[in-house]
mmCIF file of N, CA, C and O in Angstrom:
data_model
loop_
_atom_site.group_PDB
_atom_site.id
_atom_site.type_symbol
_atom_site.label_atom_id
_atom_site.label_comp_id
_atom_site.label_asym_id
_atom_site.label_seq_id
_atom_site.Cartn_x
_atom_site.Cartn_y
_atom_site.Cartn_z
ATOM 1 N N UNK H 1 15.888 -2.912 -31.476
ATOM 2 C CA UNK H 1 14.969 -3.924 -31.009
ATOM 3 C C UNK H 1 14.043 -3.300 -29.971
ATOM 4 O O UNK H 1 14.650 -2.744 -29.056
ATOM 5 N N UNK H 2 12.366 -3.254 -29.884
ATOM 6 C CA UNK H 2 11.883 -2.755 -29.212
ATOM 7 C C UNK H 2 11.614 -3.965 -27.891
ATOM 8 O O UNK H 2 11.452 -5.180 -28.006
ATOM 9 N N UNK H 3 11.637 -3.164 -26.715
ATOM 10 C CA UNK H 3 11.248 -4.276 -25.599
ATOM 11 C C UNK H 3 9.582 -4.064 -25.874
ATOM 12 O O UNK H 3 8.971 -3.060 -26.239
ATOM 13 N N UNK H 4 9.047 -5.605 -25.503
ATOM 14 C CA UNK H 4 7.907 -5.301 -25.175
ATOM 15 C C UNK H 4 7.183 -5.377 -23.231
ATOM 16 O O UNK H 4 7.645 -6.224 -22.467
ATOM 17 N N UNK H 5 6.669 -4.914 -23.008
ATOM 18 C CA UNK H 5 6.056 -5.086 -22.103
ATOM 19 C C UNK H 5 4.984 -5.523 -21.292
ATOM 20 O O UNK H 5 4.006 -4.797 -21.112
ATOM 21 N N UNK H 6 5.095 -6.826 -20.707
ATOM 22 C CA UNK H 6 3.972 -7.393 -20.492
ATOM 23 C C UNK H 6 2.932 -6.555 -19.766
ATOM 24 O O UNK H 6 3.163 -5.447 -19.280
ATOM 25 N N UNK H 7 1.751 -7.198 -19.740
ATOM 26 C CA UNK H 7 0.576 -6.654 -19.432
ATOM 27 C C UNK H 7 0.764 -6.620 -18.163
ATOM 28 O O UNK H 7 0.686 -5.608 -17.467
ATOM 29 N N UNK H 8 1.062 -7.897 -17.733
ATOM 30 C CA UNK H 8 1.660 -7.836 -15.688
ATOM 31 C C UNK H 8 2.273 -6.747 -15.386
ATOM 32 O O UNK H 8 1.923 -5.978 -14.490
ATOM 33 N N UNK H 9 3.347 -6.594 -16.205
ATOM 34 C CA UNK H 9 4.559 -5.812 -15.520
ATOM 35 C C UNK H 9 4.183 -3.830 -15.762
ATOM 36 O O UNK H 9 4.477 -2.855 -15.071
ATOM 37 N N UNK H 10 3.319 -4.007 -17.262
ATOM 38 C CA UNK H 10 2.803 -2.878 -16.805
ATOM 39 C C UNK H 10 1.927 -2.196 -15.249
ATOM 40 O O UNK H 10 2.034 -1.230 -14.494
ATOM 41 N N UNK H 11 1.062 -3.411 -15.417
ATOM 42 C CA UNK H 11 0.024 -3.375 -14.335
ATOM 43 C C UNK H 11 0.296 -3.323 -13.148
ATOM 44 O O UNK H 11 -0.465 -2.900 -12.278
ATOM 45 N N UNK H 12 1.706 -3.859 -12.934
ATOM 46 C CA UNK H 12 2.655 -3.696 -11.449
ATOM 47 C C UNK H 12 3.124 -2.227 -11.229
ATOM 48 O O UNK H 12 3.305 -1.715 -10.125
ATOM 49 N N UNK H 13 3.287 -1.651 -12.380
ATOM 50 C CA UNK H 13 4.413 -0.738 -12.309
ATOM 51 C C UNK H 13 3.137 0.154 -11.965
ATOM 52 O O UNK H 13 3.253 0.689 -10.863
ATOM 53 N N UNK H 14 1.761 0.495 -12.735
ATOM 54 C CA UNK H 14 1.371 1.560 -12.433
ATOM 55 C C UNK H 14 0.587 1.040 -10.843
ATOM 56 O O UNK H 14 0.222 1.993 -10.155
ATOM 57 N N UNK H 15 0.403 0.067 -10.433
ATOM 58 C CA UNK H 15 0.182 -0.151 -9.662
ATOM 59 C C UNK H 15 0.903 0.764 -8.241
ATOM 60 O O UNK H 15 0.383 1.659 -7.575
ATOM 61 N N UNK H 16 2.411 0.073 -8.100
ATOM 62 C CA UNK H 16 3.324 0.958 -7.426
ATOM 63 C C UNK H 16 3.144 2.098 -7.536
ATOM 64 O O UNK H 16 3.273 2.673 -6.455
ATOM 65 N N UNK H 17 2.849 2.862 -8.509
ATOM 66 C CA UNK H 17 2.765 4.235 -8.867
ATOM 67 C C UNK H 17 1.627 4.777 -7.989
ATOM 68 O O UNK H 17 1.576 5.785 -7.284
ATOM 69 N N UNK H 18 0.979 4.078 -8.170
ATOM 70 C CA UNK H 18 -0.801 4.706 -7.348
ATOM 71 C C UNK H 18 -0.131 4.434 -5.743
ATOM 72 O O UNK H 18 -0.186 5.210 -4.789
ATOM 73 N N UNK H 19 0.378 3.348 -5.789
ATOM 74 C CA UNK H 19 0.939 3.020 -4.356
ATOM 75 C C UNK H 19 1.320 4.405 -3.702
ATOM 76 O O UNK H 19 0.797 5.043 -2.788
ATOM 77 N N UNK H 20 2.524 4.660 -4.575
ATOM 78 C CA UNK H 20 3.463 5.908 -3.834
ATOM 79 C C UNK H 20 2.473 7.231 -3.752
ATOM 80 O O UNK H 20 2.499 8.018 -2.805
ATOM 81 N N UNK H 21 1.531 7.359 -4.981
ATOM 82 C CA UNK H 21 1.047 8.444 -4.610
ATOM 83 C C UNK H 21 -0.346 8.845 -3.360
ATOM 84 O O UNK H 21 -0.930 9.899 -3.105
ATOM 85 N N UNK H 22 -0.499 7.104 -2.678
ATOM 86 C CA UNK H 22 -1.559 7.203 -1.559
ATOM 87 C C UNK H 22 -0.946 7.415 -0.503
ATOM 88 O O UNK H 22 -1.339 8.134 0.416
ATOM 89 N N UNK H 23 0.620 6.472 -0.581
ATOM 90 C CA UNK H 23 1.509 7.142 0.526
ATOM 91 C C UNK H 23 1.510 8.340 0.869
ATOM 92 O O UNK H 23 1.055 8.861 1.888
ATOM 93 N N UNK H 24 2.055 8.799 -0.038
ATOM 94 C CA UNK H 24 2.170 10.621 0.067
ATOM 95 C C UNK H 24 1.040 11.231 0.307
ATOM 96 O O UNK H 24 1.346 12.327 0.776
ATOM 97 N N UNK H 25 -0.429 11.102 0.229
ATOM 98 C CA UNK H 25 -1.555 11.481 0.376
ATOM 99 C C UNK H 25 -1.466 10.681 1.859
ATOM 100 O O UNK H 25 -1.612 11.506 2.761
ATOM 101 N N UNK H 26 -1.354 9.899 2.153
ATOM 102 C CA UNK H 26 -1.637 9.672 3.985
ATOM 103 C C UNK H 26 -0.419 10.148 4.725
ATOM 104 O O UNK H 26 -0.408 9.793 5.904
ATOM 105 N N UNK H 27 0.717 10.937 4.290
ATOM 106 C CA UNK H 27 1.591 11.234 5.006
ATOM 107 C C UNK H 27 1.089 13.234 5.377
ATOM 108 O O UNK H 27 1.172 13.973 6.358
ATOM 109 N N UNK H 28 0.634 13.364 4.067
ATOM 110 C CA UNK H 28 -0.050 15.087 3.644
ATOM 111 C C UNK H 28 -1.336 14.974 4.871
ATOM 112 O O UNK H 28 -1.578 15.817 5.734
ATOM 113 N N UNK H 29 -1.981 13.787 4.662
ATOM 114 C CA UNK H 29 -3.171 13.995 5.713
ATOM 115 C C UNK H 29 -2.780 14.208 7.551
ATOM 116 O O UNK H 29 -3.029 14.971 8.485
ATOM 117 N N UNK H 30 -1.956 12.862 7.215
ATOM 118 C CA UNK H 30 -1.053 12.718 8.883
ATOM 119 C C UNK H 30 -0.541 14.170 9.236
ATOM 120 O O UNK H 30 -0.503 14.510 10.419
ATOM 121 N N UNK H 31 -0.175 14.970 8.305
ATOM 122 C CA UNK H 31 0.840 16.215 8.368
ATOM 123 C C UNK H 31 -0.494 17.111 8.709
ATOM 124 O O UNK H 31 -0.286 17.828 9.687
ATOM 125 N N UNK H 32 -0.931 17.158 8.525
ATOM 126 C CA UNK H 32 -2.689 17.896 9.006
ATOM 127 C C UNK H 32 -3.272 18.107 9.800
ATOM 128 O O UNK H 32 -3.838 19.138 10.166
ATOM 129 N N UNK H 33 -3.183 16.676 10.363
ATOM 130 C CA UNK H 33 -3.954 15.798 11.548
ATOM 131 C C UNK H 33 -2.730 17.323 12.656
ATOM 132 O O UNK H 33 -2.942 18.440 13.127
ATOM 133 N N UNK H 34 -1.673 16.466 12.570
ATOM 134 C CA UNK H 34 -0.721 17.219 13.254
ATOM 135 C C UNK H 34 -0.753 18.357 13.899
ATOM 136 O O UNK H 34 -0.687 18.566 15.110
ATOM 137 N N UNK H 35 -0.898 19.344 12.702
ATOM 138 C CA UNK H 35 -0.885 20.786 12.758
ATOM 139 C C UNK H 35 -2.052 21.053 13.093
ATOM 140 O O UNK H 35 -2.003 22.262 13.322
ATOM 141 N N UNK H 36 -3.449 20.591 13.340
ATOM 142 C CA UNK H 36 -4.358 21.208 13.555
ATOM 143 C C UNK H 36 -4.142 20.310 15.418
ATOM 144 O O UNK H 36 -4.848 20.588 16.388
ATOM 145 N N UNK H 37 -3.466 19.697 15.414
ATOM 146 C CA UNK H 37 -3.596 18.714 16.877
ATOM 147 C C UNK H 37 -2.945 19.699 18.063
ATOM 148 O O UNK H 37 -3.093 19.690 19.285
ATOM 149 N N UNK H 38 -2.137 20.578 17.146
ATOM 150 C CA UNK H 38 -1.080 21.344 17.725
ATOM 151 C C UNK H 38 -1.450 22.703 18.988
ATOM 152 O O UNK H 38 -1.101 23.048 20.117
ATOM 153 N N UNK H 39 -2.380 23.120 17.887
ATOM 154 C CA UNK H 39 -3.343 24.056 18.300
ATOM 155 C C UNK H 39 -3.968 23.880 19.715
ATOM 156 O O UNK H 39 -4.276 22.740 20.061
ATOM 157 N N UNK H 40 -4.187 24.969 20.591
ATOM 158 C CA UNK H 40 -4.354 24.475 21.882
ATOM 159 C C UNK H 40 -6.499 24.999 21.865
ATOM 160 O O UNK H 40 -7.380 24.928 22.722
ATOM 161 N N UNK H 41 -6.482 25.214 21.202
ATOM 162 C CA UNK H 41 -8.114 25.188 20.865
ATOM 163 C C UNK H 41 -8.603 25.025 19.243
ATOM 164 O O UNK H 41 -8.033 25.591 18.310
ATOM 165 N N UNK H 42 -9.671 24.213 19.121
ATOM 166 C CA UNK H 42 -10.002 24.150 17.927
ATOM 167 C C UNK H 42 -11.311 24.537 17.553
ATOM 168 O O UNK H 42 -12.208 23.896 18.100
ATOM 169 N N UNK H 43 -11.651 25.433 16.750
ATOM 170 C CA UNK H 43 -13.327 25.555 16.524
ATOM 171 C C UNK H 43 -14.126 24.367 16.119
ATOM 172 O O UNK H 43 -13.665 23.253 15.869
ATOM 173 N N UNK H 44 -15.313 24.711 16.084
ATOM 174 C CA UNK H 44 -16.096 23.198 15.900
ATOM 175 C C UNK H 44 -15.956 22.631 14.306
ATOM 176 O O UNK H 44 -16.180 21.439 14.096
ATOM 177 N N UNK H 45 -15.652 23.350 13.419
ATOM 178 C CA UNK H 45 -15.299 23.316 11.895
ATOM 179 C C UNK H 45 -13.807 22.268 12.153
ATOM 180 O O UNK H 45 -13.604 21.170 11.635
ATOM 181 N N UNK H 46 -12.945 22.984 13.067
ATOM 182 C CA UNK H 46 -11.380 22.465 12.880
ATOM 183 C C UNK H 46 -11.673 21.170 13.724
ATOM 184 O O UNK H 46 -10.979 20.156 13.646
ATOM 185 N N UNK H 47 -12.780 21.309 14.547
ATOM 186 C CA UNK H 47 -12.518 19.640 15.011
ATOM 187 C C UNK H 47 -13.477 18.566 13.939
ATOM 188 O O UNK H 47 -13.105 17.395 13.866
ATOM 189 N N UNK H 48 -14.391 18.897 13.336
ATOM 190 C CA UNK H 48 -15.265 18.395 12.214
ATOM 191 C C UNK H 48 -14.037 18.216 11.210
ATOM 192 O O UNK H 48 -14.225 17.156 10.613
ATOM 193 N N UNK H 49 -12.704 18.901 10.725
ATOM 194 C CA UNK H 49 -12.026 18.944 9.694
ATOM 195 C C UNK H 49 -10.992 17.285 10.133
ATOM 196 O O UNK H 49 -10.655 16.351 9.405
ATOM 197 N N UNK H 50 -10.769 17.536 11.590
ATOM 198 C CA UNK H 50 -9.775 16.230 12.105
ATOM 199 C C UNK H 50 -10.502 14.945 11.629
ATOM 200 O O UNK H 50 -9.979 13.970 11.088
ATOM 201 N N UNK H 51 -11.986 15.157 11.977
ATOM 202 C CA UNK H 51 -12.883 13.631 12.106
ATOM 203 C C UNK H 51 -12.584 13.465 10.682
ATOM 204 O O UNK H 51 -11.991 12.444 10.333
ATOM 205 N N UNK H 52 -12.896 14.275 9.889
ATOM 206 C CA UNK H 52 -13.244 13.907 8.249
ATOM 207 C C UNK H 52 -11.678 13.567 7.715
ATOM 208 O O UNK H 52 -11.412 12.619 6.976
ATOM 209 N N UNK H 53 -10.778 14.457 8.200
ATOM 210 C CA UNK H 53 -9.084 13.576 7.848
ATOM 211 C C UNK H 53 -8.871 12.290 8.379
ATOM 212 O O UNK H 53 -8.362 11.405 7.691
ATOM 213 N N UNK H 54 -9.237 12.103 9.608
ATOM 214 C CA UNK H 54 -8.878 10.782 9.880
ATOM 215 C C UNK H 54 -9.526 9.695 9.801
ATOM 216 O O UNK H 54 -9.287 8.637 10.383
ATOM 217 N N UNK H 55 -10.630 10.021 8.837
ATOM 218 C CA UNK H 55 -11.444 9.023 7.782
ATOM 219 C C UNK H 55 -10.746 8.744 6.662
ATOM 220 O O UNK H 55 -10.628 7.632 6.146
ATOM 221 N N UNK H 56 -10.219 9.906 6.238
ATOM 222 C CA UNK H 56 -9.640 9.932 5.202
ATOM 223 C C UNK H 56 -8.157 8.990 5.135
ATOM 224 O O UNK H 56 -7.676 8.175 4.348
ATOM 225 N N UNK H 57 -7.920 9.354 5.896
ATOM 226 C CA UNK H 57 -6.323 8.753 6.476
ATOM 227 C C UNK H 57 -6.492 7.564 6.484
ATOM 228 O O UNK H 57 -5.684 7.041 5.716
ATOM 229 N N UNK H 58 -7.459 6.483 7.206
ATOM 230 C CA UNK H 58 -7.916 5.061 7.364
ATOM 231 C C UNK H 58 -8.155 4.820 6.228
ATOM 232 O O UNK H 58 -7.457 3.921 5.760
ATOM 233 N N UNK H 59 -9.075 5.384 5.384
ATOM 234 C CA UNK H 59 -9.341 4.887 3.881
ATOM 235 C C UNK H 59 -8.316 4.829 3.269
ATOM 236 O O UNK H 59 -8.460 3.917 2.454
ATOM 237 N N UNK H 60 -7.462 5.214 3.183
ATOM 238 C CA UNK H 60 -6.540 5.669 2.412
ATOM 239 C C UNK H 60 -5.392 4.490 2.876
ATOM 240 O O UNK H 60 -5.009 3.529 2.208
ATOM 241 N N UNK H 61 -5.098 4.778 3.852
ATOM 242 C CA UNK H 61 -4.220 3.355 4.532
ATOM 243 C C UNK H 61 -4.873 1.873 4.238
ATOM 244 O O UNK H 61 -4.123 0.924 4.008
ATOM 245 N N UNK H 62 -6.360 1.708 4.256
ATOM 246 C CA UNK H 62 -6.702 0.361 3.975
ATOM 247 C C UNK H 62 -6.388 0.332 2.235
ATOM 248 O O UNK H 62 -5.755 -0.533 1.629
ATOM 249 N N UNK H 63 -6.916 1.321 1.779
ATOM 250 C CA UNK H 63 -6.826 1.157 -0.246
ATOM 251 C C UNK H 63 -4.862 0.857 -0.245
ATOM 252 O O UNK H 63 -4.377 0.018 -1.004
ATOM 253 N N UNK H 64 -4.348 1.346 0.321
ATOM 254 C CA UNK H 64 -2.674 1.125 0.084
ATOM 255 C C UNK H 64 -2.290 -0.367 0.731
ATOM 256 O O UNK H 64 -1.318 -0.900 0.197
ATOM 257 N N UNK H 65 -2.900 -1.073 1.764
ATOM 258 C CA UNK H 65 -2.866 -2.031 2.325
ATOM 259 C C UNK H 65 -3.380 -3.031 1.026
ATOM 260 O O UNK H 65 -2.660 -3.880 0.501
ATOM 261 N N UNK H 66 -4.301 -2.834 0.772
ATOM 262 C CA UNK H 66 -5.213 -3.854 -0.106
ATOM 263 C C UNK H 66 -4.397 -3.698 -1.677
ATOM 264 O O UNK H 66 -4.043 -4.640 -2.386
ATOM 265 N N UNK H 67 -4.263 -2.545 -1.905
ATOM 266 C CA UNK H 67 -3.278 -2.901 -3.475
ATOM 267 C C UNK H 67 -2.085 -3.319 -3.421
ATOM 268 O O UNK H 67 -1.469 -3.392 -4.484
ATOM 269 N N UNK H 68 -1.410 -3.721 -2.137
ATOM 270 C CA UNK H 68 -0.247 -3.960 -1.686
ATOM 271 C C UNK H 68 -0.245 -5.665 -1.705
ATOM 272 O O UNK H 68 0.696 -6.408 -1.985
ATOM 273 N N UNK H 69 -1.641 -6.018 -1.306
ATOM 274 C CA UNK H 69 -1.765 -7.455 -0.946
ATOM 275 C C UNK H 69 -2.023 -7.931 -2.431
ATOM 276 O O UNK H 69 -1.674 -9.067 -2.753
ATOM 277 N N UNK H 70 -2.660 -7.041 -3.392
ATOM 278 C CA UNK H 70 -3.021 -7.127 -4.709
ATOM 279 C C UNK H 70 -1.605 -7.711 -5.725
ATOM 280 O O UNK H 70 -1.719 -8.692 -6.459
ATOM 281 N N UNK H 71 -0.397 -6.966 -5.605
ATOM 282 C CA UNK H 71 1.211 -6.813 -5.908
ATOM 283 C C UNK H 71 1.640 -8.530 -5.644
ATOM 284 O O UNK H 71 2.105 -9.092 -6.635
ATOM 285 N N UNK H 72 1.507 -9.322 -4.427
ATOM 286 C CA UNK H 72 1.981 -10.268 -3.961
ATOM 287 C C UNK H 72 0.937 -10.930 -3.955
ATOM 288 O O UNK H 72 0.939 -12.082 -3.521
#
């Protein structure tokens, strides 16, 4: 007997899926932020690299926020 799968439950599942993989992309960025924070001088590139991650990081946290509210 084959299951079928609704269109919802697909759409949830890959949903979650994108979920976990923005997580992991704002935890990789956070891990960045970090290591370059660490550093007791930064060139003007490595501080231009922080601004543009922690754009990235916010975007990334609001798109996981908003497909989250999308789920429920």
């Amino acid at each position: 007997m084959r299951k079928v799968i609704s269109s919802d439950s697909h759409s949830t599942s890959s949903l979650n899926e994108r979920i976990r993989r923005m997580e992991r992309r704002h935890r990789d960025l956070d891990s960045r932020i970090e290591e370059l924070g660490r550093r007791a001088l930064l060139t003007p590139a490595e501080q231009r690299e922080i601004s543009e991650l922690k754009k990235h990081k916010l975007a990334t946290k609001d798109q996981i926020t908003a497909m989250k509210r999308a789920i429920t």
